[in-house]
Amino acid sequence: MGDNEKRMRDEASQEALGAAEARGVVTALDRYESQQPQCRFGKQGICCRLCSMGPCRAITTAKGEKIGVCGATADTIVARNLLRMIAGGAAAHSDHGRDVAHTFLLMARGEAKDYGVKDEVKLRQMAAEYGVETEGRSSQEIALSLAETALAEFGQQEGELKLAARAPERRQEVWRKLKVMPRGIDREIVECMHRTHMGVDMDYRNILRHGVRTALSDGWGGSMIATDLQDVMLGSPLPIRAKVNLGVLSEEKVNIVVHGHEPILSEMIVEASREPELLKLAEERGAKGIQLSGICCTANEVLMRQGIPSAGTFLQQELAIATGAVEAMVVDVQCLMPSLPEAARCFHTELITTSPKARMPGVRHIEFDEAEGFDVAREIVRAAIEKFPERDKETVNIPKHTMDLVAGFTAEYVFRMLGGSFRPSYRPLNNGIIEGRLRGVAGVVGCCNPNMQPVDYGHVEMVKELIRNDVLVVQTGCSAIACAKEGLLAPEAAFQYAGRGLQEICEAVGIPPVLHVGSCVDNSRILAACCEMVKEGGLGEDISELPVAGAAPEWMSEKAVSIGMYVVGSGIFTVFGTPLPVEGSPAVNEYLTKGMAAELGATWAFEKDPIAAAQMMIEHMNEKRTALNLRPMMYEEREAAAAT
Ligand code: BF8
Ligand code: SF4
């Protein structure tokens, strides 16, 4: 195994890397090595390809400045490139949200018979927020109006996004004053493309402010709509026990791995995989049943709502195939490696694309159709079963590692749970912070990236350092899976890793010190939780006053950049592991890491060492605690007293 221990942190992945090598499966980690050294200009964000007078590079040296043919400086080029990343990320999340809203519309019209309203309470709550009449109307009627109103926000041209009104009044004022209150979701994204066209916006601050606006339209728009309508239509998650890591794949059953981001089809696949007729077919083909599991955020969605195990993170997608035990990998959109067909060809694995937006050459396509959701799912499950007899049992190599976790926390549920069933409220959480049992709350989210090896190290070490210092951690995306593999999302983790104050709270409430709140669009749940904390009182008037922080220790995607920007835009200090590609412009770097404080009450920071990054977050929380005049941390105070 040797080197593989340095490449990925968990043993299952190390073993699977070995198996991949043996079978000639090339992985992202191998390709990462073959890409070295990577382009310095790209890394620093100073390469411009926006028109055909270029490509140009802008470089500032001691001798002076080299600028683009059109005269664009490094500041302009770096800011424009970043804005385009935000546009890409916001578009991905928001298009997911749009598709959910569209399915919701079909459901309300009775044209998607397999879907219905599963969370009536949330339906009515959202209807109220969107100004949809509920009196004397059936849930079907309410859902129809809600779907139409929510869908209209994507193309809205003026005004403000409705869900942005969830933010504290203070925060909304900040946005209005800075002119970054999002007007419509598509509008902000299109404007990114316009402003970054050759010869339009040249002022890096002005460009980046539009980045804030676009990102806010993702966090408080597209992503929030995705999360909330999914909850209404598929059911709001509740805490649920499950398992993670490659060991969840079965030696004896038909393995179907769902991968991507949208739960609309995968929820149906869950149902189909439990259907007696299909289970019988699996038996007839020699299997002992059907084992469904997931990769990336589709995994997180079905994990949160159904307890379906996660086979792993973004960087385990090829490794899952390399076990030789996967009959079908079913993909929808986002974070799919174009290398998957090549990996699948080494085995009997059928790769199946399902979205008209994400096809792969030479790969079987079974297109998802909301009107026939369950039938499409059955066809997919059947196709997987038919592959089982082709499995070469001799070469199957499933690493035997799994870990238990509890997932399924939401802003509505978890903190209410802290309040107990008699008086559901955020009071106990706020009190925990005010009394100094809890230092604060951190959101640790985002991807895995081969540029941080061993992969997962950043997530795991950061989170351990945070909980050791009495910081309650909430997680989404691959970061949640990475820490789950380490056992940090199991209730027992509190006793092993958490500081005393956090331990007491976890014990009293029966929660892990690290809470899985879902997929990447579900970062909107973290925003919602922050709003509730402000509303509950005692911790200031704005999100920027809360002792909270955000981090993405191993980010890689444009979505992560959009998330980071809306988190900062919402007033939350945010640390990324590897820096954004802005180092070619000291001015942009300075604006992101310092200048934004004056405008938004929060900044970015970049720190590759996860422990140092956690310390920055802790330091930030301490400063916020001091500003709020909160008492010192309970046990630190006692220890200090005992020492004197
Ligand atoms: O949306 S954390 S690698 S899977 S982008 Fe992708 Fe990153 Fe994973 Fe989920 Ni989010
Ligand atoms: Fe070069 Fe300017 Fe064209 Fe960019 S927009 S490629 S900097 S000439």
XYZ file of C-alpha atoms and ligand atoms in Angstrom:
662
model
C 0.000 0.000 0.000
C 2.922 2.225 0.930
C 2.326 5.517 -0.719
C -1.426 5.217 -0.703
C -1.353 6.024 2.994
C -0.012 9.405 2.060
C -2.610 9.867 -0.655
C -5.881 9.187 1.124
C -6.586 9.144 4.808
C -9.090 6.347 5.271
C -8.053 2.724 5.034
C -10.888 1.732 2.736
C -9.670 4.219 0.139
C -6.053 3.148 0.587
C -7.021 -0.455 -0.096
C -9.210 0.528 -3.013
C -6.392 2.585 -4.528
C -4.297 -0.570 -4.427
C -7.072 -2.549 -6.078
C -7.479 0.170 -8.707
C -3.789 0.018 -9.538
C -3.915 -3.751 -9.821
C -6.792 -3.544 -12.278
C -5.321 -0.714 -14.296
C -7.907 1.844 -13.184
C -6.368 5.294 -13.339
C -7.719 7.633 -10.658
C -7.912 11.382 -10.147
C -4.924 11.119 -7.823
C -2.810 9.581 -10.598
C -3.938 12.186 -13.100
C -3.255 14.932 -10.587
C 0.355 13.798 -10.456
C 0.630 13.701 -14.220
C -0.614 17.321 -14.340
C 2.311 18.589 -12.246
C 3.517 21.257 -12.342
C 0.139 22.919 -12.812
C -0.144 26.251 -14.590
C 0.999 29.052 -12.348
C -0.946 31.678 -14.275
C -4.165 29.764 -13.910
C -3.547 29.231 -10.203
C -3.044 32.930 -9.642
C -6.063 33.837 -11.734
C -4.147 36.083 -14.121
C -4.820 34.294 -17.381
C -7.522 35.903 -19.538
C -9.192 34.193 -22.508
C -12.178 36.462 -22.788
C -11.470 37.657 -26.310
C -9.326 36.650 -29.241
C -6.816 39.473 -28.907
C -5.597 37.195 -26.119
C -5.039 34.898 -24.383
C -3.250 37.370 -22.133
C -1.436 37.194 -18.840
C -1.180 40.104 -16.494
C 1.842 40.051 -14.266
C 2.957 42.543 -11.684
C 6.712 42.469 -11.062
C 9.238 44.760 -9.456
C 10.013 46.077 -12.926
C 6.440 47.069 -13.585
C 3.190 45.695 -14.814
C 2.493 43.610 -17.845
C -1.164 43.982 -18.800
C -3.594 42.475 -21.317
C -3.768 43.582 -24.974
C -6.926 45.554 -24.154
C -5.255 47.103 -21.123
C -6.842 44.878 -18.490
C -4.782 44.785 -15.305
C -4.213 41.810 -13.042
C -6.831 43.223 -10.660
C -9.482 43.288 -13.367
C -8.601 39.886 -14.794
C -8.471 38.153 -11.413
C -11.793 39.659 -10.320
C -13.470 38.803 -13.630
C -12.273 35.199 -13.444
C -13.553 34.877 -9.908
C -16.920 36.332 -10.873
C -17.238 33.750 -13.638
C -16.520 30.986 -11.115
C -19.274 32.308 -8.894
C -21.630 32.450 -11.868
C -20.835 28.805 -12.633
C -21.405 27.710 -9.072
C -24.569 29.716 -8.567
C -25.899 28.423 -11.905
C -25.308 24.795 -10.916
C -27.052 25.102 -7.562
C -29.830 27.242 -8.906
C -30.541 25.096 -11.924
C -30.906 22.218 -9.485
C -33.357 24.418 -7.560
C -35.216 25.231 -10.772
C -35.612 21.552 -11.638
C -36.957 20.834 -8.180
C -39.402 23.724 -8.495
C -40.445 22.433 -11.901
C -41.072 18.918 -10.589
C -42.986 20.548 -7.752
C -45.140 22.378 -10.302
C -45.863 19.172 -12.225
C -46.668 17.443 -8.954
C -49.117 20.204 -8.001
C -50.734 19.991 -11.418
C -51.130 16.248 -11.049
C -48.676 15.602 -13.874
C -46.014 13.857 -11.778
C -48.101 11.157 -10.163
C -45.301 9.582 -8.164
C -44.645 12.714 -6.119
C -46.789 14.429 -3.526
C -46.708 16.780 -0.566
C -44.951 14.993 2.285
C -44.384 17.883 4.679
C -47.595 19.843 5.056
C -46.223 22.034 7.827
C -43.317 23.209 5.738
C -45.596 23.712 2.738
C -47.734 26.131 4.715
C -44.759 27.860 6.247
C -43.247 28.451 2.816
C -46.583 29.549 1.409
C -46.766 32.195 4.128
C -43.266 33.406 3.303
C -44.079 33.622 -0.380
C -47.372 35.397 0.293
C -49.407 32.490 -1.064
C -52.995 32.328 0.209
C -53.626 29.230 2.351
C -57.056 29.899 3.878
C -59.598 27.350 2.744
C -57.298 25.916 0.081
C -56.198 22.327 -0.374
C -52.518 21.494 -0.152
C -52.578 20.766 -3.876
C -53.825 24.290 -4.584
C -51.332 25.849 -2.232
C -48.533 23.806 -3.793
C -49.519 24.999 -7.261
C -49.377 28.677 -6.300
C -46.164 28.134 -4.366
C -44.540 26.375 -7.330
C -45.511 29.161 -9.704
C -44.276 31.873 -7.342
C -40.991 30.123 -6.597
C -40.326 29.342 -10.260
C -40.985 32.970 -11.167
C -38.096 34.038 -8.921
C -35.599 32.526 -11.319
C -36.639 34.923 -14.052
C -37.568 37.810 -11.772
C -36.172 41.126 -13.026
C -36.680 43.491 -10.111
C -37.494 43.565 -6.426
C -35.968 41.186 -3.907
C -35.864 37.421 -3.537
C -38.543 36.364 -1.081
C -36.440 34.049 1.072
C -33.847 36.774 1.616
C -36.460 38.190 3.985
C -35.544 35.325 6.325
C -32.297 37.139 7.058
C -32.247 39.454 10.072
C -33.447 42.976 9.253
C -29.932 44.299 9.871
C -28.461 41.983 7.274
C -31.051 42.986 4.718
C -30.156 46.614 5.327
C -26.489 45.826 4.708
C -27.408 44.221 1.397
C -29.647 47.086 0.314
C -27.091 49.700 1.238
C -24.349 47.944 -0.693
C -26.794 47.278 -3.558
C -26.203 43.542 -3.407
C -29.711 42.402 -2.490
C -30.415 39.762 -5.152
C -33.200 40.715 -7.579
C -33.696 37.532 -9.549
C -31.645 34.360 -9.757
C -31.026 34.101 -13.492
C -30.669 37.846 -13.782
C -27.663 37.988 -11.470
C -25.958 35.090 -13.246
C -26.520 36.593 -16.698
C -25.187 39.896 -15.445
C -21.977 38.140 -14.377
C -21.485 37.044 -17.955
C -22.217 40.529 -19.271
C -19.970 42.340 -16.839
C -17.084 40.004 -17.590
C -17.405 40.269 -21.353
C -14.486 42.071 -22.965
C -14.584 45.739 -22.144
C -17.351 46.022 -19.544
C -16.712 46.084 -15.775
C -13.116 46.968 -14.900
C -13.329 47.952 -11.245
C -12.444 44.874 -9.201
C -14.495 45.995 -6.211
C -17.537 46.585 -8.346
C -17.038 43.212 -10.043
C -16.714 41.381 -6.724
C -19.733 43.105 -5.231
C -21.734 41.636 -8.044
C -20.138 38.334 -7.051
C -21.682 38.801 -3.617
C -25.067 39.559 -5.138
C -24.957 36.527 -7.416
C -23.793 34.252 -4.619
C -26.580 35.553 -2.365
C -29.067 34.661 -5.109
C -27.710 31.131 -4.796
C -27.667 30.804 -0.999
C -30.902 32.643 -0.277
C -32.454 31.755 -3.636
C -31.622 28.754 -5.795
C -30.125 26.564 -3.066
C -32.702 27.514 -0.456
C -35.544 26.829 -2.876
C -33.976 23.459 -3.724
C -33.672 22.449 -0.079
C -37.069 23.614 1.022
C -39.144 22.344 -1.886
C -37.329 19.002 -1.679
C -38.285 18.839 1.986
C -41.931 19.552 1.194
C -42.073 17.062 -1.672
C -39.760 14.289 -0.458
C -40.154 14.790 3.278
C -38.046 16.769 5.739
C -35.186 14.685 7.082
C -35.191 13.419 10.658
C -32.190 12.065 12.538
C -31.399 8.635 11.181
C -28.634 6.088 11.732
C -26.677 4.877 8.740
C -23.278 3.731 7.514
C -20.545 5.173 5.329
C -17.536 4.140 3.310
C -16.789 1.640 0.568
C -17.500 -1.291 2.869
C -21.225 -0.600 2.511
C -21.039 -2.267 -0.908
C -22.259 -5.842 -0.739
C -20.490 -9.030 -1.844
C -23.781 -10.821 -2.284
C -26.299 -8.274 -3.436
C -26.796 -6.238 -6.575
C -24.952 -2.964 -5.928
C -26.506 0.180 -7.327
C -24.634 3.419 -6.638
C -26.466 6.710 -7.174
C -24.138 9.626 -7.796
C -24.554 13.321 -8.470
C -26.799 15.852 -6.772
C -30.517 15.723 -7.452
C -32.700 13.510 -5.271
C -35.801 13.612 -7.464
C -34.927 10.424 -9.362
C -32.839 8.770 -6.660
C -35.764 8.870 -4.206
C -37.677 6.791 -6.740
C -34.720 4.426 -7.108
C -34.834 3.902 -3.344
C -38.467 2.849 -3.653
C -37.874 0.679 -6.687
C -35.011 -1.113 -4.951
C -37.468 -2.177 -2.246
C -40.105 -3.456 -4.647
C -40.881 -7.178 -4.163
C -40.990 -7.903 -7.868
C -37.516 -6.476 -8.427
C -36.140 -8.147 -5.309
C -37.430 -11.429 -6.703
C -35.731 -10.749 -10.015
C -32.480 -10.067 -8.175
C -32.809 -13.445 -6.462
C -33.473 -15.163 -9.761
C -30.239 -13.692 -11.061
C -28.328 -15.164 -8.120
C -28.159 -12.128 -5.802
C -29.253 -12.004 -2.171
C -31.012 -8.688 -2.630
C -30.344 -5.141 -3.761
C -27.857 -2.863 -2.008
C -28.332 0.777 -2.802
C -25.659 3.276 -1.840
C -24.524 6.705 -2.971
C -21.613 8.954 -3.819
C -21.365 12.745 -3.452
C -24.493 14.748 -2.711
C -27.104 12.464 -4.233
C -25.794 10.159 -1.522
C -26.259 12.853 1.081
C -29.845 13.443 -0.044
C -30.920 9.796 0.199
C -28.854 9.375 3.347
C -30.618 12.299 5.028
C -34.135 11.190 4.112
C -33.886 7.400 3.804
C -30.789 6.299 5.686
C -29.276 4.890 2.478
C -25.548 4.346 3.135
C -22.945 6.520 1.468
C -20.164 4.667 -0.329
C -18.057 7.787 -0.203
C -16.984 11.203 -1.342
C -16.188 12.810 -4.663
C -12.720 11.223 -4.692
C -14.130 7.764 -4.034
C -16.318 7.594 -7.147
C -13.693 5.745 -9.181
C -12.737 3.643 -6.181
C -16.314 2.396 -5.808
C -16.138 1.078 -9.366
C -12.670 -0.343 -8.732
C -14.134 -2.741 -6.147
C -15.508 -4.669 -9.123
C -18.750 -5.108 -7.207
C -20.871 -2.333 -8.680
C -23.542 -3.451 -11.129
C -24.704 0.057 -11.950
C -23.595 3.573 -11.193
C -26.469 5.918 -11.888
C -25.502 9.547 -12.337
C -27.498 12.746 -12.598
C -25.609 16.073 -12.567
C -22.475 17.708 -11.091
C -19.170 16.369 -9.749
C -19.215 13.378 -12.102
C -15.730 12.518 -13.297
C -15.444 12.235 -17.055
C -13.116 9.304 -16.309
C -16.000 7.122 -15.090
C -16.706 5.372 -18.427
C -13.063 4.340 -18.640
C -13.113 2.952 -15.090
C -16.414 1.158 -15.706
C -14.998 -0.500 -18.833
C -12.521 -2.430 -16.653
C -15.457 -4.220 -15.025
C -19.021 -5.350 -15.706
C -20.317 -2.054 -14.278
C -23.045 -0.322 -16.235
C -22.747 3.418 -16.057
C -26.124 5.077 -16.620
C -26.642 8.764 -17.293
C -30.121 10.112 -16.598
C -30.090 13.863 -17.165
C -30.398 15.443 -20.612
C -27.885 18.000 -19.271
C -25.154 15.510 -18.431
C -24.409 12.782 -20.952
C -21.209 10.855 -21.582
C -20.125 9.544 -24.959
C -20.782 5.841 -25.399
C -22.602 5.539 -22.075
C -26.097 4.111 -21.647
C -28.674 6.860 -21.162
C -32.002 6.256 -19.474
C -33.566 9.662 -19.384
C -35.381 10.800 -16.288
C -38.913 12.023 -16.805
C -40.771 13.504 -13.839
C -44.078 12.308 -15.233
C -42.868 8.707 -15.128
C -40.430 8.928 -12.190
C -41.073 5.515 -10.676
C -41.148 3.683 -14.001
C -37.789 5.168 -14.993
C -36.399 4.105 -11.626
C -37.675 0.562 -12.120
C -36.060 0.373 -15.527
C -32.749 1.442 -14.013
C -32.943 -1.041 -11.155
C -33.831 -3.810 -13.590
C -30.859 -2.917 -15.796
C -28.591 -3.169 -12.751
C -29.984 -6.552 -11.751
C -29.409 -7.930 -15.226
C -25.728 -7.087 -14.826
C -25.268 -9.180 -11.690
C -24.556 -12.503 -13.431
C -21.682 -10.795 -15.251
C -19.879 -9.902 -12.028
C -16.483 -11.609 -11.846
C -16.551 -12.802 -8.255
C -12.868 -13.657 -8.321
C -11.841 -10.063 -8.765
C -14.289 -8.439 -6.374
C -12.368 -6.502 -3.778
C -14.532 -4.575 -1.322
C -12.573 -2.953 1.521
C -14.143 -4.111 4.765
C -14.399 -0.695 6.361
C -17.621 1.038 7.310
C -18.462 3.562 9.993
C -21.708 4.428 11.785
C -23.149 7.898 11.744
C -26.305 9.802 12.495
C -27.497 12.078 9.699
C -30.726 13.909 8.953
C -30.457 17.121 10.968
C -32.250 20.233 9.743
C -32.534 23.801 10.960
C -36.104 23.098 11.990
C -35.381 19.870 13.787
C -32.005 19.841 15.385
C -32.061 23.021 17.331
C -35.648 22.499 18.316
C -34.484 19.171 19.593
C -32.003 21.026 21.736
C -35.045 22.684 23.256
C -36.727 19.375 23.999
C -40.258 18.459 23.072
C -41.940 20.722 25.631
C -40.674 24.049 24.461
C -39.060 23.729 21.073
C -36.788 26.712 20.628
C -33.256 27.784 19.968
C -32.992 28.998 23.557
C -30.851 26.116 24.841
C -28.404 26.531 21.979
C -28.120 30.255 22.521
C -27.870 29.699 26.265
C -25.151 27.112 25.749
C -23.171 29.784 23.940
C -24.029 32.559 26.361
C -23.101 30.448 29.413
C -19.802 29.444 27.845
C -20.448 25.759 27.437
C -20.359 26.150 23.676
C -17.880 28.526 22.121
C -19.859 28.827 18.927
C -20.937 26.992 15.815
C -18.865 26.215 12.728
C -20.000 25.063 9.322
C -17.341 22.839 7.753
C -18.314 21.950 4.228
C -17.173 21.352 0.670
C -15.224 19.015 -1.497
C -12.211 16.740 -1.478
C -9.294 17.759 -3.630
C -6.169 15.859 -4.657
C -4.226 19.037 -3.940
C -4.705 18.273 -0.229
C -3.167 14.907 0.577
C -3.804 12.695 2.365
C -7.323 13.414 1.120
C -9.786 14.061 4.010
C -6.987 15.105 6.344
C -8.072 18.753 6.161
C -11.689 18.011 7.073
C -10.938 15.567 9.854
C -8.199 17.522 11.598
C -10.090 20.803 11.405
C -13.270 19.330 12.820
C -11.441 17.523 15.613
C -9.715 20.729 16.616
C -13.021 22.617 16.599
C -14.981 20.171 18.721
C -12.074 19.798 21.115
C -12.516 23.528 21.658
C -16.256 23.265 22.335
C -17.374 24.352 18.905
C -20.509 22.578 17.646
C -19.872 21.646 14.012
C -22.476 21.407 11.257
C -21.500 19.785 7.974
C -22.655 19.203 4.435
C -21.352 17.716 1.211
C -18.220 15.639 0.947
C -16.835 17.189 4.108
C -19.612 15.518 6.117
C -18.843 12.160 4.532
C -15.104 12.599 5.116
C -15.666 13.176 8.836
C -18.323 10.475 9.050
C -15.735 7.954 7.833
C -13.599 8.947 10.808
C -16.484 8.366 13.223
C -16.973 12.034 14.080
C -20.692 11.952 13.233
C -21.489 9.157 15.665
C -22.862 10.129 19.114
C -19.903 8.390 20.794
C -17.564 10.905 19.164
C -18.542 13.434 21.822
C -16.770 11.451 24.529
C -13.757 10.734 22.421
C -13.094 14.121 20.891
C -15.272 16.930 22.237
C -14.387 19.477 24.888
C -16.211 19.213 28.196
C -18.839 21.862 27.545
C -19.797 20.465 24.163
C -19.746 16.968 25.635
C -22.298 17.943 28.257
C -24.625 19.365 25.634
C -24.267 16.335 23.373
C -24.944 14.046 26.284
C -27.977 15.964 27.483
C -29.549 16.084 24.052
C -28.229 12.838 22.616
C -26.625 14.302 19.515
C -23.187 13.884 17.982
C -20.801 16.864 18.268
C -20.834 17.056 14.482
C -24.193 17.318 12.748
C -24.839 16.231 9.181
C -27.231 18.762 7.682
C -27.173 17.483 4.133
C -25.962 18.120 0.620
C -24.305 21.261 -0.701
C -27.585 23.017 -1.511
C -28.413 22.333 2.134
C -25.860 24.883 3.230
C -29.018 26.969 3.107
C -30.026 25.080 6.263
C -26.993 26.593 7.982
C -28.095 30.091 6.938
C -31.565 29.335 8.264
C -30.111 28.128 11.573
C -28.078 31.338 11.923
C -31.245 33.389 11.370
C -32.965 31.412 14.117
C -30.074 32.052 16.496
C -30.326 35.795 15.908
C -34.101 35.707 16.263
C -33.900 33.802 19.551
C -31.995 36.713 21.031
C -29.012 37.379 23.236
C -26.419 37.042 20.493
C -26.712 40.325 18.647
C -28.880 41.706 15.895
C -27.124 40.383 12.848
C -25.532 37.130 11.663
C -22.193 38.937 11.610
C -22.370 39.291 15.398
C -22.743 35.561 16.060
C -19.746 33.508 17.221
C -19.894 31.377 14.104
C -17.522 30.643 11.230
C -17.433 28.707 7.983
C -14.780 26.615 6.254
C -14.110 24.525 3.175
C -10.741 22.902 3.877
C -10.463 20.978 0.593
C -12.692 22.889 -1.823
C -12.454 22.301 -5.552
C -15.678 23.271 -7.366
C -17.123 26.566 -8.555
C -20.107 25.772 -6.358
C -17.810 25.974 -3.355
C -16.737 29.459 -4.443
C -20.337 30.582 -4.701
C -21.067 29.080 -1.283
C -18.032 30.778 0.252
C -19.081 34.105 -1.181
C -22.674 33.906 0.056
C -21.505 32.785 3.473
C -19.167 35.789 3.708
C -21.920 37.933 2.176
C -24.226 36.754 4.948
C -21.752 38.021 7.531
C -19.824 34.856 8.371
C -16.017 34.653 8.473
C -14.947 31.871 6.093
C -11.657 29.997 5.687
C -10.747 28.078 2.548
C -7.874 25.582 2.503
C -6.155 26.325 -0.754
C -6.553 29.976 -1.716
C -9.012 31.156 -4.330
C -7.208 31.824 -7.619
C -6.664 35.474 -6.735
C -3.059 35.619 -5.673
C -2.058 37.318 -8.894
C -3.786 40.438 -7.614
C -2.707 41.640 -4.195
C -5.536 44.190 -4.350
C -8.240 41.561 -4.865
C -6.682 39.370 -2.206
C -6.645 42.282 0.209
C -10.252 43.188 -0.565
C -11.455 39.625 0.053
C -9.449 39.056 3.214
C -9.701 42.534 4.762
C -11.679 45.111 2.789
C -14.950 43.229 2.817
C -15.164 43.553 6.598
C -16.157 47.210 6.336
C -18.911 46.453 3.848
C -20.235 43.072 4.926
C -18.953 42.532 8.454
C -17.048 39.425 7.364
C -14.058 38.346 5.299
C -12.429 35.416 3.607
C -9.237 33.788 4.838
C -7.000 31.201 3.224
C -5.064 28.694 5.315
C -3.889 25.310 4.159
C -3.039 23.883 7.581
C -6.393 22.706 8.974
C -5.398 23.122 12.621
C -4.186 26.664 12.035
C -7.405 27.339 10.094
C -9.481 25.971 12.993
C -7.540 28.225 15.351
C -8.407 31.217 13.169
C -12.077 30.267 13.435
C -11.810 29.824 17.193
C -10.043 33.163 17.516
C -12.814 34.761 15.476
C -15.471 33.257 17.743
C -13.597 34.510 20.784
C -13.593 38.017 19.342
C -17.317 37.837 18.680
C -17.895 36.566 22.201
C -15.948 39.484 23.613
C -17.869 41.953 21.454
C -21.131 40.483 22.756
C -19.854 40.699 26.291
C -20.324 36.988 26.858
C -18.720 35.320 29.839
C -15.514 33.340 29.389
C -15.758 29.689 28.438
C -17.047 27.872 31.496
C -14.360 25.233 31.948
C -11.512 27.440 30.869
C -12.574 29.888 33.567
C -12.705 27.132 36.191
C -9.369 25.724 35.138
C -7.813 29.166 35.292
C -9.276 29.682 38.775
C -8.007 26.293 39.926
C -4.538 27.078 38.634
C -4.235 30.255 40.702
O -22.066 19.648 -4.102
S -18.835 18.917 -1.783
S -17.177 17.586 -4.488
S -20.302 16.475 -4.264
S -19.202 20.298 -4.973
Fe -19.073 18.025 -5.331
Fe -17.794 19.434 -3.628
Fe -18.592 17.069 -3.024
Fe -21.797 17.934 -3.539
Ni -20.505 20.051 -3.116
Fe -6.531 39.932 -23.362
Fe -8.240 41.904 -22.705
Fe -8.976 40.030 -24.463
Fe -8.660 39.401 -21.897
S -10.184 40.774 -22.726
S -7.960 38.211 -23.630
S -6.953 40.731 -21.290
S -7.313 41.503 -24.699
